[in-house]
């Protein structure tokens, strides 16, 4: 999906028709190559896109990955870019203590190596005010899309318990999937 992600990452506005056209071509090509399935990341974002998508292909399951807003905010504010090599890092270390029956949460930072550490910059729009506004708009836009798939019995809500190491096994469990590597080890 190189072309789609290119367009999206450039922040350009692309019409739903163009997106769906590119998507169905890519799905057809995958079909022809014998691909047995696909994962769409961050699409559809609107009800209209979801409706058009329904006419193009059958979606089995929609996973709504949810992260507590305080963790989400801290992660967004912790983003740093190396001004020299342009690599992305995250200096936020999330360590929320569990209390009143709520579980704690730990998400490790992604610290820069020493040669990048002195060259870190923050994106000008990664401020608390802007991030909160982005979250508000996201919630407003995604709610109807969630309802769309919920009403079709296809929505799986998944509360992220932490970073990737904490979340991955639990996500596989929620999907009734086994870790492929574990399986190989067990067989060997
Ligand atoms: Zn660097």
Coordinates of C-alpha atoms and ligand atoms in Angstrom, one line a residue:
X1 CA 0.0 0.0 0.0
X2 CA 3.0 2.2 -0.7
X3 CA 1.1 4.9 -2.6
X4 CA -1.7 5.2 -0.1
X5 CA 0.6 5.6 2.9
X6 CA 2.7 8.1 0.9
X7 CA -0.3 10.3 0.3
X8 CA -1.5 10.0 3.8
X9 CA 1.9 10.7 5.4
X10 CA 2.1 13.9 3.3
X11 CA -1.1 14.9 5.0
X12 CA -2.8 15.5 1.6
X13 CA -6.5 15.4 1.3
X14 CA -7.4 12.5 -0.9
X15 CA -11.0 11.8 -2.1
X16 CA -12.6 8.7 -0.8
X17 CA -13.0 7.5 -4.4
X18 CA -9.3 7.6 -5.0
X19 CA -8.5 5.8 -1.8
X20 CA -11.0 3.1 -2.4
X21 CA -9.9 2.8 -6.0
X22 CA -6.2 2.3 -4.9
X23 CA -7.3 0.0 -2.2
X24 CA -9.4 -2.3 -4.4
X25 CA -6.6 -2.5 -7.0
X26 CA -4.2 -3.5 -4.2
X27 CA -6.6 -6.1 -2.9
X28 CA -7.1 -7.6 -6.4
X29 CA -3.4 -7.8 -6.9
X30 CA -3.0 -9.5 -3.5
X31 CA -5.7 -11.9 -4.4
X32 CA -4.0 -12.8 -7.7
X33 CA -0.7 -13.4 -5.8
X34 CA -2.6 -15.8 -3.4
X35 CA -2.5 -13.5 -0.4
X36 CA -5.0 -14.9 2.1
X37 CA -5.9 -11.7 3.9
X38 CA -5.0 -8.2 4.7
X39 CA -4.9 -5.6 7.6
X40 CA -5.9 -2.0 7.1
X41 CA -4.3 0.3 9.6
X42 CA -6.2 3.5 10.4
X43 CA -8.7 3.1 7.6
X44 CA -11.7 3.7 7.3
X45 CA -11.9 6.9 9.3
X46 CA -15.4 8.0 8.3
X47 CA -18.8 6.4 8.0
X48 CA -18.8 7.2 4.3
X49 CA -15.5 5.4 3.8
X50 CA -16.8 2.4 5.8
X51 CA -19.9 2.2 3.7
X52 CA -17.9 2.3 0.4
X53 CA -15.5 -0.2 1.8
X54 CA -18.4 -2.6 2.6
X55 CA -19.2 -2.6 -1.1
X56 CA -15.6 -3.4 -2.1
X57 CA -14.6 -6.2 0.3
X58 CA -15.7 -8.1 3.3
X59 CA -14.1 -7.0 6.6
X60 CA -14.0 -9.8 9.2
X61 CA -13.0 -7.9 12.3
X62 CA -12.3 -4.3 13.4
X63 CA -9.9 -3.9 16.4
X64 CA -10.2 -0.7 18.3
X65 CA -6.9 -0.3 20.1
X66 CA -7.5 2.0 23.1
X67 CA -5.0 3.7 25.2
X68 CA -5.8 5.8 28.3
X69 CA -5.8 9.4 27.5
X70 CA -3.2 10.3 30.1
X71 CA -0.8 7.8 28.5
X72 CA -1.7 8.9 25.0
X73 CA -1.0 12.5 25.9
X74 CA 2.3 11.7 27.6
X75 CA 3.4 9.7 24.6
X76 CA 2.5 12.4 22.1
X77 CA 4.3 15.0 24.2
X78 CA 7.4 12.7 24.5
X79 CA 8.0 12.5 20.8
X80 CA 11.4 13.8 19.6
X81 CA 13.1 13.9 16.2
X82 CA 16.8 13.9 15.7
X83 CA 17.5 17.1 13.7
X84 CA 20.4 15.4 11.9
X85 CA 19.3 11.9 10.9
X86 CA 15.5 12.5 11.3
X87 CA 14.9 9.4 13.3
X88 CA 12.0 9.3 15.8
X89 CA 12.4 8.8 19.5
X90 CA 10.2 9.0 22.5
X91 CA 11.4 10.2 25.9
X92 CA 8.2 9.6 27.8
X93 CA 8.4 6.9 30.4
X94 CA 4.9 6.0 31.4
X95 CA 4.6 4.4 34.8
X96 CA 1.1 4.7 36.2
X97 CA 0.6 3.1 39.6
X98 CA -2.5 0.9 39.9
X99 CA -5.0 2.1 42.4
X100 CA -8.7 1.7 43.4
X101 CA -8.9 -1.5 41.4
X102 CA -7.5 0.0 38.3
X103 CA -4.5 -1.7 36.9
X104 CA -1.2 0.1 36.6
X105 CA 0.5 0.7 33.3
X106 CA 4.1 0.7 32.1
X107 CA 5.3 1.9 28.7
X108 CA 9.1 2.1 28.2
X109 CA 10.6 5.1 26.5
X110 CA 12.4 4.9 23.2
X111 CA 15.5 6.8 24.1
X112 CA 17.9 8.2 21.5
X113 CA 21.4 6.8 21.1
X114 CA 24.2 9.1 22.5
X115 CA 25.0 10.6 19.0
X116 CA 21.4 11.8 18.6
X117 CA 20.7 12.8 22.2
X118 CA 22.0 16.4 21.8
X119 CA 20.2 17.0 18.5
X120 CA 16.6 16.3 19.5
X121 CA 13.9 18.6 18.5
X122 CA 10.1 18.6 19.2
X123 CA 7.5 19.1 16.5
X124 CA 6.0 22.5 16.9
X125 CA 2.5 21.0 16.9
X126 CA 3.2 18.5 19.7
X127 CA 1.9 20.8 22.4
X128 CA -0.6 19.8 25.0
X129 CA -3.2 22.1 23.6
X130 CA -2.8 20.8 20.0
X131 CA -2.6 17.2 21.0
X132 CA -5.8 17.5 23.1
X133 CA -7.6 19.1 20.2
X134 CA -6.4 16.3 17.8
X135 CA -7.7 13.7 20.3
X136 CA -11.0 15.5 20.6
X137 CA -11.5 15.5 16.8
X138 CA -10.3 11.9 16.5
X139 CA -12.9 10.8 19.1
X140 CA -15.6 12.7 17.5
X141 CA -14.9 11.2 14.0
X142 CA -14.2 7.7 15.1
X143 CA -17.2 7.2 17.3
X144 CA -19.7 6.8 14.4
X145 CA -17.3 4.4 12.7
X146 CA -17.0 2.3 15.9
X147 CA -20.8 2.3 16.1
X148 CA -21.0 1.2 12.4
X149 CA -18.9 -1.9 13.1
X150 CA -20.4 -2.5 16.6
X151 CA -23.8 -2.7 15.1
X152 CA -22.6 -5.4 12.7
X153 CA -21.0 -7.4 15.5
X154 CA -17.5 -6.8 14.1
X155 CA -15.9 -4.5 16.7
X156 CA -13.3 -5.8 19.1
X157 CA -12.5 -3.3 21.8
X158 CA -9.0 -3.8 23.1
X159 CA -7.6 -1.7 26.0
X160 CA -3.8 -1.6 25.6
X161 CA -2.3 -2.8 28.9
X162 CA 1.1 -1.0 28.2
X163 CA 3.7 -1.0 25.5
X164 CA 4.2 -3.6 22.8
X165 CA 5.8 -6.2 25.0
X166 CA 2.9 -6.0 27.4
X167 CA 0.2 -5.7 24.8
X168 CA 1.2 -8.2 22.1
X169 CA 0.6 -11.5 24.0
X170 CA -2.7 -10.1 25.3
X171 CA -3.8 -9.1 21.9
X172 CA -3.0 -12.5 20.4
X173 CA -5.0 -14.0 23.3
X174 CA -8.0 -11.8 22.6
X175 CA -7.8 -12.9 18.9
X176 CA -7.4 -16.6 19.9
X177 CA -4.1 -16.7 18.1
X178 CA -0.9 -18.2 19.3
X179 CA 2.5 -16.5 19.0
X180 CA 4.0 -18.0 15.9
X181 CA 7.5 -18.1 17.4
X182 CA 6.3 -19.9 20.5
X183 CA 4.5 -22.5 18.3
X184 CA 7.7 -23.2 16.4
X185 CA 9.7 -23.5 19.6
X186 CA 7.1 -25.9 21.0
X187 CA 7.1 -28.0 17.8
X188 CA 11.0 -28.2 17.8
Ligands
LIG1 ZN1 20.4 11.2 14.8

